[in-house]
PDB file of C-alpha atoms and ligand atoms in Angstrom:
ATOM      1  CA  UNK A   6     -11.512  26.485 -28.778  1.00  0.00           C
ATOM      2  CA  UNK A   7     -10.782  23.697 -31.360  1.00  0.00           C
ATOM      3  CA  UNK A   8      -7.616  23.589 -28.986  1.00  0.00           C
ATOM      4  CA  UNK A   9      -9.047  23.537 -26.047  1.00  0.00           C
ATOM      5  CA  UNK A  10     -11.304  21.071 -27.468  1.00  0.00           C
ATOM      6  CA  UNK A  11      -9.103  18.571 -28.797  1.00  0.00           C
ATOM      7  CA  UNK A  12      -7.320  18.158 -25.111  1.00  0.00           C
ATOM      8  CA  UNK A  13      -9.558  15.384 -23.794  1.00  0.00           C
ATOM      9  CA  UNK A  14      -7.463  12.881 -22.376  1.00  0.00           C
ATOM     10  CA  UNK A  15      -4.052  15.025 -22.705  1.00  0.00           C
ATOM     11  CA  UNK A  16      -2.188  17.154 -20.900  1.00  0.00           C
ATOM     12  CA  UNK A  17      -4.296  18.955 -18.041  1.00  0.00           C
ATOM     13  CA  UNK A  18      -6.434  22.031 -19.098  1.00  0.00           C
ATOM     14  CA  UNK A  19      -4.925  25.178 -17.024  1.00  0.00           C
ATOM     15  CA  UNK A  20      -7.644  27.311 -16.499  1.00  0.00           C
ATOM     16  CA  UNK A  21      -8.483  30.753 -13.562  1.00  0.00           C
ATOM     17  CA  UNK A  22     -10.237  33.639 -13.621  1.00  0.00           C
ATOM     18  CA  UNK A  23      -9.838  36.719 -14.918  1.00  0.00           C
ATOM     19  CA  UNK A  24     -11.777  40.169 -14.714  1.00  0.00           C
ATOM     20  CA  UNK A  25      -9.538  42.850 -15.213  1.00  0.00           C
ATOM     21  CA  UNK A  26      -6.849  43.510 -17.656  1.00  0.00           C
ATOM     22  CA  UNK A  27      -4.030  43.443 -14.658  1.00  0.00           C
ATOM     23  CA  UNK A  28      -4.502  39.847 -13.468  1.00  0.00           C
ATOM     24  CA  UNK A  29      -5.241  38.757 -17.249  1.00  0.00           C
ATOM     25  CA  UNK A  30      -1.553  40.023 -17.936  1.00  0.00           C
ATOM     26  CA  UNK A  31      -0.209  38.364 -15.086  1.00  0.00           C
ATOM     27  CA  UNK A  32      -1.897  35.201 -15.726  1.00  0.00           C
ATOM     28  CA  UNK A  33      -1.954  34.731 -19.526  1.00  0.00           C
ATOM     29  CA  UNK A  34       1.638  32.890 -20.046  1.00  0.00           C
ATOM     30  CA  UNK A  35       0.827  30.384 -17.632  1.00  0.00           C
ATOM     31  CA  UNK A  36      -2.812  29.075 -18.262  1.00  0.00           C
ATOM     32  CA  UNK A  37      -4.518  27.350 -21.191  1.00  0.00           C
ATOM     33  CA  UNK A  38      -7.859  29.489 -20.597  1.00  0.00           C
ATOM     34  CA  UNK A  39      -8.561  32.204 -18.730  1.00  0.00           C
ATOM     35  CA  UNK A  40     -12.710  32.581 -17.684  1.00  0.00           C
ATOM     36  CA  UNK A  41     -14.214  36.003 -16.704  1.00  0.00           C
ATOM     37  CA  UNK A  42     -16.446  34.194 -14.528  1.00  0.00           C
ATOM     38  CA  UNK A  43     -19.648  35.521 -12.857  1.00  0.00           C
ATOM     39  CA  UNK A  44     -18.004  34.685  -9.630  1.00  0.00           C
ATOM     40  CA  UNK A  45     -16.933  38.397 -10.293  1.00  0.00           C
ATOM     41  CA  UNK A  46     -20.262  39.326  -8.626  1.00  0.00           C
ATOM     42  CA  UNK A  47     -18.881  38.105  -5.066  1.00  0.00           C
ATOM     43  CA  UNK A  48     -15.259  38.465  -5.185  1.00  0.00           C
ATOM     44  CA  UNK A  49     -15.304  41.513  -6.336  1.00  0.00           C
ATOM     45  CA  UNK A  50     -18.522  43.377  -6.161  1.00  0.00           C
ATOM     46  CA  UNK A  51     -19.235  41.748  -2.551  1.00  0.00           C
ATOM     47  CA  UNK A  52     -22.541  39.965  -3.780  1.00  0.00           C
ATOM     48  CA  UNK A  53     -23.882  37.172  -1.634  1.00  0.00           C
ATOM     49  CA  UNK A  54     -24.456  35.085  -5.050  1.00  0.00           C
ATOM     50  CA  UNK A  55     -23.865  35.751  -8.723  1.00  0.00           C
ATOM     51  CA  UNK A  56     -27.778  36.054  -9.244  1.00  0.00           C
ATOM     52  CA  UNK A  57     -27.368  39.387  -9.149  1.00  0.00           C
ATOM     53  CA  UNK A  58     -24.353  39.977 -11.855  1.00  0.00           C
ATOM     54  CA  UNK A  59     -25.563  41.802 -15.194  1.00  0.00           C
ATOM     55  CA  UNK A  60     -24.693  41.870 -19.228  1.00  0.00           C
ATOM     56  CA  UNK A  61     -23.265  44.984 -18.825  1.00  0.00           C
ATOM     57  CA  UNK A  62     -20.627  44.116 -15.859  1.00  0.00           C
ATOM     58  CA  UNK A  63     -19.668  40.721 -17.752  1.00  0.00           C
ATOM     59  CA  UNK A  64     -19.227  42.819 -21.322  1.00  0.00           C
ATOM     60  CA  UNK A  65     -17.027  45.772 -19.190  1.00  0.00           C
ATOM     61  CA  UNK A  66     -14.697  42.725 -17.458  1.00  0.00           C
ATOM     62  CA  UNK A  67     -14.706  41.002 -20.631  1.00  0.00           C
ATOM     63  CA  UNK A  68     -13.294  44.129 -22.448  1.00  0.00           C
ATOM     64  CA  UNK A  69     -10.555  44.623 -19.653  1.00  0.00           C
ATOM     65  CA  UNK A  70      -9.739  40.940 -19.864  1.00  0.00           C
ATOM     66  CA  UNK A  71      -8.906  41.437 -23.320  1.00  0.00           C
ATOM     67  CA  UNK A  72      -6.688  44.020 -22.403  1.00  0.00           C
ATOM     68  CA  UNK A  73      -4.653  42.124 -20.880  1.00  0.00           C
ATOM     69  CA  UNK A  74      -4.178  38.657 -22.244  1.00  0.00           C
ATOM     70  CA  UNK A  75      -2.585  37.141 -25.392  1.00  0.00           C
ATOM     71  CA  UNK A  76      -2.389  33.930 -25.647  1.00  0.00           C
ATOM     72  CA  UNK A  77      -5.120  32.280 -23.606  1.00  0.00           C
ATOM     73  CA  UNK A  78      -8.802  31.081 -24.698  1.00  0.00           C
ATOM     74  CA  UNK A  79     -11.389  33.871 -22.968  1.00  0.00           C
ATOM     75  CA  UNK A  80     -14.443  32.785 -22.361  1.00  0.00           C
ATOM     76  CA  UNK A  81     -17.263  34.933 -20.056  1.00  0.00           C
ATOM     77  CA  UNK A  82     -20.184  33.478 -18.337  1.00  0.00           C
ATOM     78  CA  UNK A  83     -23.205  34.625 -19.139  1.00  0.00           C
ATOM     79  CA  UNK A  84     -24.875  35.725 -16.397  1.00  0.00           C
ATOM     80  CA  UNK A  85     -28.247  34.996 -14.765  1.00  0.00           C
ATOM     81  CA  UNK A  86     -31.366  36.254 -16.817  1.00  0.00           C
ATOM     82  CA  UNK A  87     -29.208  36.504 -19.847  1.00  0.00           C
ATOM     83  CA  UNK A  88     -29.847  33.429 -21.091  1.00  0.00           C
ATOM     84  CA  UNK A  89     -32.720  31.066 -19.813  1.00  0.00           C
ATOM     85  CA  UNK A  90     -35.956  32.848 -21.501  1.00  0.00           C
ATOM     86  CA  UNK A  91     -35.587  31.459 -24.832  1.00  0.00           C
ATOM     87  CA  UNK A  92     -32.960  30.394 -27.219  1.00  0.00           C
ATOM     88  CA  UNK A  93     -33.015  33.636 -29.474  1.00  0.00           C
ATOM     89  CA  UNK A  94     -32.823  35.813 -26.189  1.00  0.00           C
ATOM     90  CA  UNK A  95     -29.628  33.592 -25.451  1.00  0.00           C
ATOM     91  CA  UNK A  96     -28.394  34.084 -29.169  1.00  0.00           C
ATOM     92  CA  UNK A  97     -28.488  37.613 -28.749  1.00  0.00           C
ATOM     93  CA  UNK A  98     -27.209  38.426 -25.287  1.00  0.00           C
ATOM     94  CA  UNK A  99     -24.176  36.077 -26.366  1.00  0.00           C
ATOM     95  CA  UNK A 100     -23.707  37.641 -29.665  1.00  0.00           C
ATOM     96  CA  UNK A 101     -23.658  40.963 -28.184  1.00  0.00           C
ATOM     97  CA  UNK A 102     -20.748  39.579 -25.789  1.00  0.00           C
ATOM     98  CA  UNK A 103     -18.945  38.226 -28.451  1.00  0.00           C
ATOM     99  CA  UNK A 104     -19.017  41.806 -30.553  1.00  0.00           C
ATOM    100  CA  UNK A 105     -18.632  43.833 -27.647  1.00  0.00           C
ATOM    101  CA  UNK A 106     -15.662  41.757 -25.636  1.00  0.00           C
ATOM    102  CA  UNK A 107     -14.273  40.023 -28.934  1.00  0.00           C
ATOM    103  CA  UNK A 108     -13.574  36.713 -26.820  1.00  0.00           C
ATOM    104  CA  UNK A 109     -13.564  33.298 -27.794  1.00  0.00           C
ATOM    105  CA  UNK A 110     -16.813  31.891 -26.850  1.00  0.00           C
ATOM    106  CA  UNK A 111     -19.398  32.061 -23.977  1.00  0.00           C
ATOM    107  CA  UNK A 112     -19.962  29.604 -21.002  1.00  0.00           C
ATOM    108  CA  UNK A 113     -23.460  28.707 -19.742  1.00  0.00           C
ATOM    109  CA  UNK A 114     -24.991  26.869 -16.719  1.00  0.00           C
ATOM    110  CA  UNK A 115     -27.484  23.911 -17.563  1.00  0.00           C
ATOM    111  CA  UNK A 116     -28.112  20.297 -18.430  1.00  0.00           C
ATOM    112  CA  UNK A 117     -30.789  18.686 -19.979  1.00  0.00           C
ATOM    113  CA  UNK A 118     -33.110  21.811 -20.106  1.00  0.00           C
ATOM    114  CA  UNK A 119     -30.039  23.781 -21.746  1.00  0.00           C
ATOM    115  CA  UNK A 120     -28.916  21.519 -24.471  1.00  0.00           C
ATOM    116  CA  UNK A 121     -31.313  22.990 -27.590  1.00  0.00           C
ATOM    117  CA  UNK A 122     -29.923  26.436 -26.241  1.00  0.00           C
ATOM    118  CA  UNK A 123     -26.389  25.172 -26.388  1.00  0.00           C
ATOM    119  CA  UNK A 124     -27.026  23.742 -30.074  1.00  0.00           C
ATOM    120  CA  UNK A 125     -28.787  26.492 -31.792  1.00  0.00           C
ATOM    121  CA  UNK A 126     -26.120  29.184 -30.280  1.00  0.00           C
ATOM    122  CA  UNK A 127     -23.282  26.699 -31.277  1.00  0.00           C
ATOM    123  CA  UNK A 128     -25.171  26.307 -35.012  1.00  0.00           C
ATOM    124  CA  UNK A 129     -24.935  30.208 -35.273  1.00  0.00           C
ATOM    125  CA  UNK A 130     -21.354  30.345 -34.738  1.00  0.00           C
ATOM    126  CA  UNK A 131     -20.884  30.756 -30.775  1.00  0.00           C
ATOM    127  CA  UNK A 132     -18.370  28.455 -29.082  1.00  0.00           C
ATOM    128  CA  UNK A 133     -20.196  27.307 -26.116  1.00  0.00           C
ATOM    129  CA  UNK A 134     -18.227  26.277 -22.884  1.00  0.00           C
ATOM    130  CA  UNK A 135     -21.099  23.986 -20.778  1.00  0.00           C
ATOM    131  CA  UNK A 136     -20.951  24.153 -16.660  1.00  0.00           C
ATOM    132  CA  UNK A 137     -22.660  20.826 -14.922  1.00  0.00           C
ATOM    133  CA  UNK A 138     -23.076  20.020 -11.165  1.00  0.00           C
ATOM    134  CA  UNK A 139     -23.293  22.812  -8.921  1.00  0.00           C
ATOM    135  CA  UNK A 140     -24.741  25.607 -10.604  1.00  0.00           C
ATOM    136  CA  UNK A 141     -23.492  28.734  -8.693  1.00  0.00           C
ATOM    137  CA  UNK A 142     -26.849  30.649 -10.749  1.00  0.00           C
ATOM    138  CA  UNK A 143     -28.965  28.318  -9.238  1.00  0.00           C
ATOM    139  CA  UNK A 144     -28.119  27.957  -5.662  1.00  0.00           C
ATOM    140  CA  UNK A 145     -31.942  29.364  -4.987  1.00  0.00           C
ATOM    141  CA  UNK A 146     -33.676  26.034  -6.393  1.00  0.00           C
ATOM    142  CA  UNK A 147     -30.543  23.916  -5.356  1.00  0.00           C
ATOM    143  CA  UNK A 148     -30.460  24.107  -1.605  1.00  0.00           C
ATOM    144  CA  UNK A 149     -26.869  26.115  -1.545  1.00  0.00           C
ATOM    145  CA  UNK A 150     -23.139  25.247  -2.466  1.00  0.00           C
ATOM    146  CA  UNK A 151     -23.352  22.053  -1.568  1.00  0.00           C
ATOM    147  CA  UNK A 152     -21.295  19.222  -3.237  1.00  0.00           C
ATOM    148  CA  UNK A 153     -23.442  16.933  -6.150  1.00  0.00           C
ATOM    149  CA  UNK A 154     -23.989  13.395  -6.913  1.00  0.00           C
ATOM    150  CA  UNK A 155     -23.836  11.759  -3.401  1.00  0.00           C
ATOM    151  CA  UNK A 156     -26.497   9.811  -4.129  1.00  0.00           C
ATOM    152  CA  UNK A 157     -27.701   7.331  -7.410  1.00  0.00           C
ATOM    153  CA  UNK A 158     -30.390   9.385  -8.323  1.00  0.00           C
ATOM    154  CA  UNK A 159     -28.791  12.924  -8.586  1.00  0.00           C
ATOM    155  CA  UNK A 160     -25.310  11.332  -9.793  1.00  0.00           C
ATOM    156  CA  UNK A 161     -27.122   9.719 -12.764  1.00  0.00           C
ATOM    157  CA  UNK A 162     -29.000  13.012 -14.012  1.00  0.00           C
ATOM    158  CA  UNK A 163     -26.107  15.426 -12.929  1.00  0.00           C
ATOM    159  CA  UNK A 164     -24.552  12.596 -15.781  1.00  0.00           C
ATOM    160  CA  UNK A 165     -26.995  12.779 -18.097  1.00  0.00           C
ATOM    161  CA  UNK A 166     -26.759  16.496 -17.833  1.00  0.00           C
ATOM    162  CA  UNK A 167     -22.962  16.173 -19.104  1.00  0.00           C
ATOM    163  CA  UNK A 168     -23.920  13.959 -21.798  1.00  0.00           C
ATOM    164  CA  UNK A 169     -26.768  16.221 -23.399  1.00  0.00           C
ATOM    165  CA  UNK A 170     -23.808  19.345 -23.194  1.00  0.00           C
ATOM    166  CA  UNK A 171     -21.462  17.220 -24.995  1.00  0.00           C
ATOM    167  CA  UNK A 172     -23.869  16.170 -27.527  1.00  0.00           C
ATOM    168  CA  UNK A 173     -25.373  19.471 -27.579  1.00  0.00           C
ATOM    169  CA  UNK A 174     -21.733  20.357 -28.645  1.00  0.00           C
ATOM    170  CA  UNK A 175     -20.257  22.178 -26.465  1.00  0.00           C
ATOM    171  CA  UNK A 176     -16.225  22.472 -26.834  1.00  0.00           C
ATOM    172  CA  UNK A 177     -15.733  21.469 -23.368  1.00  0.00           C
ATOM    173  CA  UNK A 178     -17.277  21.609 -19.869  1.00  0.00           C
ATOM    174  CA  UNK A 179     -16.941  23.121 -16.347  1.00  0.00           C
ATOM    175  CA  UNK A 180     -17.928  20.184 -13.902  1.00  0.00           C
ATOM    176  CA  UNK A 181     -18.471  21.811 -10.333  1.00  0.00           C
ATOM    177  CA  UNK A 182     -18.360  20.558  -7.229  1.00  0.00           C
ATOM    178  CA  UNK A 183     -19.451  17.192  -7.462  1.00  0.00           C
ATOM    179  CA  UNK A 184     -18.188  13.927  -5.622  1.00  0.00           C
ATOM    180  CA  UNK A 185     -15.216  12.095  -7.298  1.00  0.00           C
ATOM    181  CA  UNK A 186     -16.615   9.227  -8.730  1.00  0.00           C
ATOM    182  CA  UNK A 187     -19.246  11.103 -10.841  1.00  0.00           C
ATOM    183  CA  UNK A 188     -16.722  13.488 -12.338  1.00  0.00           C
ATOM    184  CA  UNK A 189     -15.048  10.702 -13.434  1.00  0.00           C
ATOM    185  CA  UNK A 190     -18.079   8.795 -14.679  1.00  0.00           C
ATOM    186  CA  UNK A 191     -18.881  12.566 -16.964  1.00  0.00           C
ATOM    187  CA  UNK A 192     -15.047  12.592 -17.836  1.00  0.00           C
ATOM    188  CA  UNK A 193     -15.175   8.830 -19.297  1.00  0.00           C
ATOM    189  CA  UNK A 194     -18.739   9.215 -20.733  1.00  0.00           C
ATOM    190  CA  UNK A 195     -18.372  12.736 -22.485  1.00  0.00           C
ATOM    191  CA  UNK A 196     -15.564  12.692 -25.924  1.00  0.00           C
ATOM    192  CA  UNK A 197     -15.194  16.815 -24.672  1.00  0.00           C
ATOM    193  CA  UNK A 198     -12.777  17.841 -22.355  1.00  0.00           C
ATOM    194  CA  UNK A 199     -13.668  18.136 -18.558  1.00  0.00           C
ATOM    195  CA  UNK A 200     -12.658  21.077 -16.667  1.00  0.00           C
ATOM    196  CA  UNK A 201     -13.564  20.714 -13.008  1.00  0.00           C
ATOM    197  CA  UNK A 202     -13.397  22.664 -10.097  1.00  0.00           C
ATOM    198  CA  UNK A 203     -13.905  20.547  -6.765  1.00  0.00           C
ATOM    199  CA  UNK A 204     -14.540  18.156  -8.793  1.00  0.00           C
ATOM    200  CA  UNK A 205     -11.409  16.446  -8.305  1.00  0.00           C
ATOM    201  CA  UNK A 206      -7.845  15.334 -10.893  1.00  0.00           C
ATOM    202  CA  UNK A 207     -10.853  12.663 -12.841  1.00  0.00           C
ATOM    203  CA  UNK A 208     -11.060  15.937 -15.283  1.00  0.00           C
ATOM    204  CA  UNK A 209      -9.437  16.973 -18.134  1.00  0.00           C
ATOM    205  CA  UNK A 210      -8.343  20.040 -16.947  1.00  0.00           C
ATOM    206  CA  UNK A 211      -8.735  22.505 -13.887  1.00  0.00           C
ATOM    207  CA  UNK A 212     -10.194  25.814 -12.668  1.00  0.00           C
ATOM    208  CA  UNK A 213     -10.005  28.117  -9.314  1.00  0.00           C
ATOM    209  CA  UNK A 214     -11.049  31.132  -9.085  1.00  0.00           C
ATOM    210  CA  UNK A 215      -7.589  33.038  -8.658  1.00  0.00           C
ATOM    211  CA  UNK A 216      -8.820  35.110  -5.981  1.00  0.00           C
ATOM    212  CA  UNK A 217      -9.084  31.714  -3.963  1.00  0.00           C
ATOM    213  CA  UNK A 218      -5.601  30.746  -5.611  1.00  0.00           C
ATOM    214  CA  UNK A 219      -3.309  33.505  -4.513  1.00  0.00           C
ATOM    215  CA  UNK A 220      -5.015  33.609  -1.034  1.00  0.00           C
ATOM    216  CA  UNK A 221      -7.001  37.551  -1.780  1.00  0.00           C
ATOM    217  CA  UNK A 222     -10.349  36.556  -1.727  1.00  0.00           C
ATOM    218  CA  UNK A 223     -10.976  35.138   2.320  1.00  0.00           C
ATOM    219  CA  UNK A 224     -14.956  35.241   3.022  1.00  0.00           C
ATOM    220  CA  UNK A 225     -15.256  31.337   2.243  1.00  0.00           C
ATOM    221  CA  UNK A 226     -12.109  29.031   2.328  1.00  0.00           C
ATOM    222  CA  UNK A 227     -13.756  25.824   0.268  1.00  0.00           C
ATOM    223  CA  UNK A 228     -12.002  22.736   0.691  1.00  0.00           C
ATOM    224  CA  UNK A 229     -11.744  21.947  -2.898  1.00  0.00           C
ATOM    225  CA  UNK A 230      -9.186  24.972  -3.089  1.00  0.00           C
ATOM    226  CA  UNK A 231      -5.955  25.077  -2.852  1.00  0.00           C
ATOM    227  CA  UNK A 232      -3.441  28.248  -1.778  1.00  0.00           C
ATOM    228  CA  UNK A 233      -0.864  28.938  -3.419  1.00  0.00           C
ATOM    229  CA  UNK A 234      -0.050  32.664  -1.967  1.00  0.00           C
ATOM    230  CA  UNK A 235      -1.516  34.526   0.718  1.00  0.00           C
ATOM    231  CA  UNK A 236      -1.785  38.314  -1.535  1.00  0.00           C
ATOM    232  CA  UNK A 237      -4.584  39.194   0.916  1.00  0.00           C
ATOM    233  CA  UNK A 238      -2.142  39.008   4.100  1.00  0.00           C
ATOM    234  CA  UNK A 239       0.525  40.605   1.883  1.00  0.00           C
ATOM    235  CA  UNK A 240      -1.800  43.619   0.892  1.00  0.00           C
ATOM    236  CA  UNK A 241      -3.261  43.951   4.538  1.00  0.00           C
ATOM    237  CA  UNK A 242       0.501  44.652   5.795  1.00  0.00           C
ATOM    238  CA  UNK A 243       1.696  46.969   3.294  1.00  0.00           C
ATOM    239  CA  UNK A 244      -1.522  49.378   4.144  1.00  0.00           C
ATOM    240  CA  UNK A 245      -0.272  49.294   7.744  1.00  0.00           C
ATOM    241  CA  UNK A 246       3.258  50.161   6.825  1.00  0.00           C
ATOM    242  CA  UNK A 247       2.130  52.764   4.497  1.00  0.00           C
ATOM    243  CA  UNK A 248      -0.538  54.409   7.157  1.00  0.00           C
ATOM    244  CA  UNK A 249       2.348  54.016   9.261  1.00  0.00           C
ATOM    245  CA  UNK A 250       4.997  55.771   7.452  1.00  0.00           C
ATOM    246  CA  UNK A 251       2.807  58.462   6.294  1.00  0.00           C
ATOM    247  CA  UNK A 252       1.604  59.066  10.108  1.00  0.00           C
ATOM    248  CA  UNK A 253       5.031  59.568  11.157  1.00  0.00           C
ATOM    249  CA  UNK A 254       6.212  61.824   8.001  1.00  0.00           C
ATOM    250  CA  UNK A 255       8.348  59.026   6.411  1.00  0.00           C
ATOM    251  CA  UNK A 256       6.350  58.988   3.462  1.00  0.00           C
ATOM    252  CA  UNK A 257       7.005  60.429   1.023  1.00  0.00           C
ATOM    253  CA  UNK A 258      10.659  60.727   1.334  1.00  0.00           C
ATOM    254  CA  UNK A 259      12.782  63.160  -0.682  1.00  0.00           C
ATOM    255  CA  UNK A 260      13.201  60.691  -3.392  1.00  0.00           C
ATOM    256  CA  UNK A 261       9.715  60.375  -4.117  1.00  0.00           C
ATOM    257  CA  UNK A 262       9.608  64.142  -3.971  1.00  0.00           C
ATOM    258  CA  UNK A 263      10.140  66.245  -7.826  1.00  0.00           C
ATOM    259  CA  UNK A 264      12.738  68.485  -7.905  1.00  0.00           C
ATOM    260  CA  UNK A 265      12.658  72.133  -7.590  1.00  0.00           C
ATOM    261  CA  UNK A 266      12.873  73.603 -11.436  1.00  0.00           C
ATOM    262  CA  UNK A 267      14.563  76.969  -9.575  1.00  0.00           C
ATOM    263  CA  UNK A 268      17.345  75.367  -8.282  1.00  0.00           C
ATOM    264  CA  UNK A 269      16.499  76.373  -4.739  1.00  0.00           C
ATOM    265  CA  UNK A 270      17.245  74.532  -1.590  1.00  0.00           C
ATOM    266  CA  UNK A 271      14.919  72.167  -0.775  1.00  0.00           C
ATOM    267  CA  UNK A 272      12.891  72.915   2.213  1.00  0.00           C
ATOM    268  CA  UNK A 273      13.983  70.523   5.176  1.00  0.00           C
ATOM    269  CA  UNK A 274      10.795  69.170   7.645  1.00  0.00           C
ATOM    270  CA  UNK A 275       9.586  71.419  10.284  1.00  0.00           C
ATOM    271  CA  UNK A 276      10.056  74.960   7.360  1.00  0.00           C
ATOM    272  CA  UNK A 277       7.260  76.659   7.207  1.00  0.00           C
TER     273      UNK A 277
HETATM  274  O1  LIG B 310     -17.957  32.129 -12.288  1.00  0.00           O
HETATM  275  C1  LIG B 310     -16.946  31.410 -12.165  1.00  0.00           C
HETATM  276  O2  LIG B 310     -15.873  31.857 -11.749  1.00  0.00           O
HETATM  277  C2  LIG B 310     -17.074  30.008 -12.536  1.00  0.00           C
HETATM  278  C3  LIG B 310     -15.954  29.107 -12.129  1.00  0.00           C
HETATM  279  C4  LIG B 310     -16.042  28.855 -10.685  1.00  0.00           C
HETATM  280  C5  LIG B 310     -15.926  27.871 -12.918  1.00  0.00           C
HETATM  281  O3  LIG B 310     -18.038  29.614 -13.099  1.00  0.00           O
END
């Protein structure tokens, strides 16, 4: 984190996803921080939100991201419920992450209302990764995914929200889908480094979820995202060749096939 944290105003922030051990491995070399984000809840578990995610499914990914990667900062979301009661039930749903996954700090949604939270878990030795502007856990109160800070009144406290993370000190923080000119407004108020997602190249870094990335996740196509693969096309075809093969005895072939230990002649198609 004091990395991470000491990148405002430097070379971008690389950040993605993560939730399993496979895509951390694949991912590690090239990013600066890899997130096992609650978005888990609808990319992979098919969740219309990620109100529904638990402890225990962000501790399991957590523990298979660590699997996996070597390099990068992991950080995992703490999920709805986990953290919004009180400080101490915070402190100890985070703690338990950090024990259980052994990553390098936590990331919460919240402004204003969340800043003693951030502060007393940061003052007990959690890193604390803040997340401004759309707030995926609270799309219930916030009238849906819909891009922040179009007008004065919501761009000034989506700002103010920034400010209490940073001061609340938090090593960096997520900025979500919120108009240009307010992202960089938070980038050029806060002294942490800004990681946004839809939230334009005003931040210090950027995140996607890689499911959006590499073109596997296609229920929503946001604008904000950009593809650099289409995996899910690539996936979709290789099931029809392989349901093809194996429909017209193709698969498996002899060389897939183990040898008989006997010697014997192996039997050709159509032997009973
Ligand atoms: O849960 C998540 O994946 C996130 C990113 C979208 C920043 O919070």
């Amino acid at each position: 984190m004091v990395e991470i944290g000491a990148r405002k105003g430097g070379e971008p922030i690389v950040s993605l996803t993560a939730y399993t051990a496979l895509t951390a491995k694949l991912l590690d070399q090239d990013v600066d921080l890899l997130l096992v984000g609650d978005s888990l809840g609808m990319v992979l578990y098919g969740m219309d939100s990620t109100v529904g995610v638990t402890l225990e499914m962000m501790i399991a990914h957590g523990q298979a991201v660590m699997r996996g990667a070597r390099t990068a900062c992991v950080i995992v979301d703490l999920p709805f419920g986990s953290y919004q009661e009180s400080r101490e039930a915070a402190f100890r749903n985070a703690a338990r992450v950090m024990k259980e996954v052994g990553c390098d700090g936590v990331k919460l949604e919240g402004g204003r209302e969340m800043a003693d939270t951030v502060s007393y878990l940061i003052r007990r030795g959690i890193p604390v990764l803040g997340h401004v502007g759309l707030l995926p856990q609270s799309v219930n109160m916030l009238g849906g995914f819909r891009v922040r800070g179009r007008s004065k009144t919501e761009a000034d406290q989506i700002l103010a929200d920034a400010k209490a993370i940073a001061a609340a000190g938090a090593f960096a923080m997520v900025v979500e889908g919120v108009v240009e000119p307010l992202a960089r407004r938070i980038t050029k108020a806060v002294s942490v480094p800004t990681i946004g997602i839809g939230a334009s190249p005003a931040c210090d870094g950027q995140i996607l979820v890689t499911e959006d990335m590499a073109g596997l996740f296609s229920d929503y196509r946001p604008r904000f995202v950009k593809r650099y693969a289409e995996l899910g096309k690539g996936i979709a075809k290789a099931a029809g060749l392989y349901a093809e093969d194996v429909r017209a005895g193709r698969f498996p072939g002899p060389e897939h096939c183990f040898a008989d230990p006997a010697g014997k002649k192996k039997p050709k198609k159509g032997d009973k």
